[in-house]
PDB file of C-alpha atoms in Angstrom:
ATOM      1  CA  MET A  18       2.897 -25.207   7.853  1.00 90.00           C
ATOM      2  CA  TYR A  19       1.545 -23.211   4.925  1.00 92.00           C
ATOM      3  CA  LEU A  20       3.079 -19.764   4.449  1.00 94.00           C
ATOM      4  CA  LEU A  21       0.471 -17.143   3.439  1.00 94.00           C
ATOM      5  CA  ASN A  22       2.931 -14.508   2.256  1.00 92.00           C
ATOM      6  CA  SER A  23       4.853 -15.210  -0.963  1.00 94.00           C
ATOM      7  CA  LYS A  24       8.180 -15.752   0.825  1.00 95.00           C
ATOM      8  CA  SER A  25       9.616 -15.490   4.297  1.00 97.00           C
ATOM      9  CA  ILE A  26      10.878 -12.110   5.463  1.00 98.00           C
ATOM     10  CA  ILE A  27      14.140 -13.892   6.282  1.00 96.00           C
ATOM     11  CA  ASP A  28      14.632 -14.623   2.567  1.00 97.00           C
ATOM     12  CA  CYS A  29      13.694 -11.133   1.326  1.00 97.00           C
ATOM     13  CA  ASN A  30      16.300  -8.741  -0.010  1.00 95.00           C
ATOM     14  CA  ALA A  31      16.068  -5.010   0.692  1.00 90.00           C
ATOM     15  CA  GLN A  32      13.827  -4.367  -2.336  1.00 91.00           C
ATOM     16  CA  GLU A  33      11.408  -7.171  -1.402  1.00 96.00           C
ATOM     17  CA  VAL A  34      10.852  -6.096   2.212  1.00 96.00           C
ATOM     18  CA  GLN A  35       8.315  -3.387   1.314  1.00 95.00           C
ATOM     19  CA  GLU A  36       6.328  -5.847  -0.829  1.00 96.00           C
ATOM     20  CA  HIS A  37       6.450  -8.407   1.979  1.00 96.00           C
ATOM     21  CA  ASN A  38       5.187  -5.885   4.527  1.00 94.00           C
ATOM     22  CA  GLN A  39       2.324  -4.956   2.179  1.00 95.00           C
ATOM     23  CA  GLU A  40       1.367  -8.640   1.935  1.00 95.00           C
ATOM     24  CA  ILE A  41       1.259  -8.855   5.736  1.00 94.00           C
ATOM     25  CA  LYS A  42      -0.933  -5.742   5.876  1.00 93.00           C
ATOM     26  CA  ASP A  43      -3.270  -7.130   3.177  1.00 93.00           C
ATOM     27  CA  ILE A  44      -3.677 -10.447   5.002  1.00 92.00           C
ATOM     28  CA  SER A  45      -4.437  -8.638   8.263  1.00 90.00           C
ATOM     29  CA  GLU A  46      -7.035  -6.459   6.516  1.00 92.00           C
ATOM     30  CA  LYS A  47      -8.781  -9.571   5.120  1.00 91.00           C
ATOM     31  CA  LEU A  48      -9.456 -10.690   8.686  1.00 92.00           C
ATOM     32  CA  GLN A  49     -11.933  -7.793   8.895  1.00 92.00           C
ATOM     33  CA  ASN A  50     -14.217  -9.802   6.563  1.00 91.00           C
ATOM     34  CA  TYR A  51     -14.966 -12.280   9.349  1.00 91.00           C
ATOM     35  CA  GLN A  52     -16.819 -11.941  12.625  1.00 91.00           C
ATOM     36  CA  ASP A  53     -14.708 -10.438  15.358  1.00 95.00           C
ATOM     37  CA  TYR A  54     -14.385 -13.686  17.284  1.00 96.00           C
ATOM     38  CA  ASP A  55     -12.825 -13.839  20.707  1.00 97.00           C
ATOM     39  CA  CYS A  56      -9.491 -15.612  20.380  1.00 98.00           C
ATOM     40  CA  ALA A  57      -6.795 -17.250  22.413  1.00 98.00           C
ATOM     41  CA  ALA A  58      -3.319 -16.164  21.336  1.00 98.00           C
ATOM     42  CA  ILE A  59      -0.734 -18.793  22.185  1.00 98.00           C
ATOM     43  CA  ILE A  60       2.766 -17.330  22.245  1.00 98.00           C
ATOM     44  CA  LYS A  61       5.583 -19.864  22.040  1.00 98.00           C
ATOM     45  CA  TYR A  62       9.316 -19.464  21.454  1.00 98.00           C
ATOM     46  CA  PHE A  63      11.165 -21.732  19.024  1.00 97.00           C
ATOM     47  CA  ASP A  64      14.740 -20.465  19.015  1.00 96.00           C
ATOM     48  CA  GLU A  65      17.611 -22.259  20.758  1.00 94.00           C
ATOM     49  CA  ALA A  66      17.867 -20.095  23.882  1.00 95.00           C
ATOM     50  CA  ASN A  67      14.126 -19.745  24.514  1.00 96.00           C
ATOM     51  CA  LYS A  68      12.548 -22.975  23.229  1.00 96.00           C
ATOM     52  CA  ASP A  69      12.026 -24.392  26.730  1.00 97.00           C
ATOM     53  CA  LYS A  70      10.022 -21.410  27.986  1.00 97.00           C
ATOM     54  CA  GLU A  71       6.407 -22.135  28.830  1.00 98.00           C
ATOM     55  CA  PRO A  72       3.898 -20.853  26.263  1.00 98.00           C
ATOM     56  CA  ILE A  73       2.004 -17.693  27.165  1.00 98.00           C
ATOM     57  CA  ILE A  74      -1.740 -17.491  26.504  1.00 98.00           C
ATOM     58  CA  LYS A  75      -3.390 -14.104  25.987  1.00 98.00           C
ATOM     59  CA  SER A  76      -6.868 -13.025  24.924  1.00 98.00           C
ATOM     60  CA  CYS A  77      -7.552 -10.986  21.822  1.00 98.00           C
ATOM     61  CA  ASN A  78     -10.134 -10.539  19.098  1.00 97.00           C
ATOM     62  CA  LEU A  79      -9.768 -11.672  15.523  1.00 96.00           C
ATOM     63  CA  HIS A  80      -9.940  -8.131  14.113  1.00 96.00           C
ATOM     64  CA  ASN A  81      -6.997  -6.945  16.191  1.00 95.00           C
ATOM     65  CA  CYS A  82      -5.026 -10.164  16.642  1.00 96.00           C
ATOM     66  CA  ASP A  83      -1.994  -8.634  14.924  1.00 95.00           C
ATOM     67  CA  GLU A  84      -1.548  -6.500  18.053  1.00 96.00           C
ATOM     68  CA  MET A  85      -0.222  -9.618  19.795  1.00 97.00           C
ATOM     69  CA  ILE A  86       3.039  -9.013  17.914  1.00 97.00           C
ATOM     70  CA  GLU A  87       3.642  -6.074  20.267  1.00 96.00           C
ATOM     71  CA  TYR A  88       4.306  -8.545  23.107  1.00 96.00           C
ATOM     72  CA  VAL A  89       7.386 -10.068  21.453  1.00 97.00           C
ATOM     73  CA  ASP A  90      10.613  -8.931  19.797  1.00 97.00           C
ATOM     74  CA  SER A  91       9.864  -8.300  16.100  1.00 97.00           C
ATOM     75  CA  LYS A  92      13.101  -6.566  15.104  1.00 97.00           C
ATOM     76  CA  ASN A  93      13.652  -8.736  12.005  1.00 96.00           C
ATOM     77  CA  GLY A  94      10.086  -9.018  10.743  1.00 97.00           C
ATOM     78  CA  VAL A  95       6.999 -11.191  10.601  1.00 97.00           C
ATOM     79  CA  ASP A  96       5.592 -13.967   8.438  1.00 97.00           C
ATOM     80  CA  ILE A  97       2.033 -15.293   8.487  1.00 96.00           C
ATOM     81  CA  ALA A  98       1.297 -18.985   8.097  1.00 95.00           C
ATOM     82  CA  ILE A  99      -1.333 -21.600   8.757  1.00 94.00           C
ATOM     83  CA  VAL A 100       0.030 -23.987  11.389  1.00 95.00           C
ATOM     84  CA  GLU A 101      -2.097 -26.825  12.766  1.00 95.00           C
ATOM     85  CA  ASP A 102      -5.077 -25.241  10.957  1.00 94.00           C
ATOM     86  CA  PHE A 103      -4.744 -21.928  12.844  1.00 96.00           C
ATOM     87  CA  LEU A 104      -3.485 -18.518  11.733  1.00 96.00           C
ATOM     88  CA  THR A 105       0.036 -18.084  13.099  1.00 97.00           C
ATOM     89  CA  TYR A 106       2.352 -15.105  13.137  1.00 98.00           C
ATOM     90  CA  ILE A 107       5.998 -16.171  12.948  1.00 98.00           C
ATOM     91  CA  VAL A 108       7.983 -13.338  14.458  1.00 98.00           C
ATOM     92  CA  TYR A 109      11.744 -12.864  14.155  1.00 98.00           C
ATOM     93  CA  GLY A 110      13.526 -10.832  16.813  1.00 98.00           C
ATOM     94  CA  GLN A 111      17.098  -9.791  17.444  1.00 97.00           C
ATOM     95  CA  GLY A 112      20.039 -12.074  16.854  1.00 96.00           C
ATOM     96  CA  TYR A 113      22.305 -13.713  19.393  1.00 97.00           C
ATOM     97  CA  SER A 114      25.098 -16.300  19.522  1.00 95.00           C
ATOM     98  CA  VAL A 115      25.285 -19.557  21.463  1.00 91.00           C
ATOM     99  CA  ASN A 116      28.349 -21.804  21.140  1.00 91.00           C
ATOM    100  CA  ASP A 117      29.541 -19.852  18.097  1.00 94.00           C
ATOM    101  CA  LYS A 118      26.214 -20.340  16.279  1.00 94.00           C
ATOM    102  CA  TYR A 119      24.023 -17.398  15.320  1.00 95.00           C
ATOM    103  CA  TYR A 120      20.275 -17.470  16.032  1.00 96.00           C
ATOM    104  CA  LEU A 121      17.324 -15.102  15.827  1.00 97.00           C
ATOM    105  CA  ILE A 122      14.728 -14.993  18.548  1.00 98.00           C
ATOM    106  CA  GLN A 123      11.820 -16.786  16.864  1.00 98.00           C
ATOM    107  CA  THR A 124       8.317 -16.650  18.280  1.00 98.00           C
ATOM    108  CA  GLY A 125       5.103 -18.221  17.039  1.00 98.00           C
ATOM    109  CA  ILE A 126       1.847 -16.497  17.897  1.00 98.00           C
ATOM    110  CA  GLN A 127      -0.992 -18.867  17.081  1.00 98.00           C
ATOM    111  CA  ILE A 128      -4.427 -17.251  16.897  1.00 98.00           C
ATOM    112  CA  ARG A 129      -7.253 -19.595  17.884  1.00 98.00           C
ATOM    113  CA  PRO A 130     -10.730 -18.092  17.430  1.00 97.00           C
ATOM    114  CA  TYR A 131     -13.540 -19.708  19.371  1.00 96.00           C
ATOM    115  CA  ASP A 132     -17.320 -19.715  19.126  1.00 93.00           C
ATOM    116  CA  LYS A 133     -19.935 -18.984  21.797  1.00 93.00           C
ATOM    117  CA  LYS A 134     -19.590 -22.547  23.103  1.00 95.00           C
ATOM    118  CA  ARG A 135     -15.819 -21.952  23.394  1.00 94.00           C
ATOM    119  CA  ASN A 136     -15.005 -24.459  20.661  1.00 95.00           C
ATOM    120  CA  PHE A 137     -11.983 -23.510  18.584  1.00 96.00           C
ATOM    121  CA  ILE A 138     -12.653 -22.618  14.952  1.00 95.00           C
ATOM    122  CA  LYS A 139      -9.943 -23.865  12.618  1.00 92.00           C
ATOM    123  CA  PHE A 140      -8.824 -21.694   9.719  1.00 87.00           C
ATOM    124  CA  ASN A 141     -10.514 -23.819   7.050  1.00 80.00           C
ATOM    125  CA  GLU A 142     -13.799 -23.540   8.975  1.00 78.00           C
ATOM    126  CA  LEU A 143     -13.312 -19.811   9.498  1.00 75.00           C
ATOM    127  CA  ALA A 144     -12.780 -19.380   5.762  1.00 67.00           C
ATOM    128  CA  LEU A 145     -16.341 -20.649   5.250  1.00 59.00           C
ATOM    129  CA  MET A 146     -17.815 -18.162   7.747  1.00 58.00           C
ATOM    130  CA  LYS A 147     -18.310 -14.582   6.652  1.00 47.00           C
ATOM    131  CA  VAL A 148     -19.330 -11.647   8.852  1.00 44.00           C
ATOM    132  CA  ASN A 149     -23.038 -12.459   9.170  1.00 38.00           C
ATOM    133  CA  ASN A 150     -22.765 -16.228   9.554  1.00 39.00           C
ATOM    134  CA  ASP A 151     -22.300 -18.243  12.752  1.00 39.00           C
TER     135      ASP A 151
END
């Protein structure tokens, strides 16, 4: 995993949250520089209480893939990372306790763009493709 923002929202103090949110906005805006590929959004939970849930797959487009965050609890913020060579939103929801341990709902939303032949385009390949290239 390679974090694209300078630090996780979980590690930000109150003064750093605004800067973090601006970084997230800037990264999302940079996606507009690429073709608006159709994408599969794979939503998977990683926290203790939800980790065994089946992943959910939704359709989206690259230019509005950040809207997938609306489908999960994002109460405690979002990070953006490259995971398995795909853009991934790491979303932190509300807290809960299990066996006297505190957890946050943690969801990964992996964005997998695909070409006209329905082959996935990894992030390093996408980085080479600008708006008018295929």
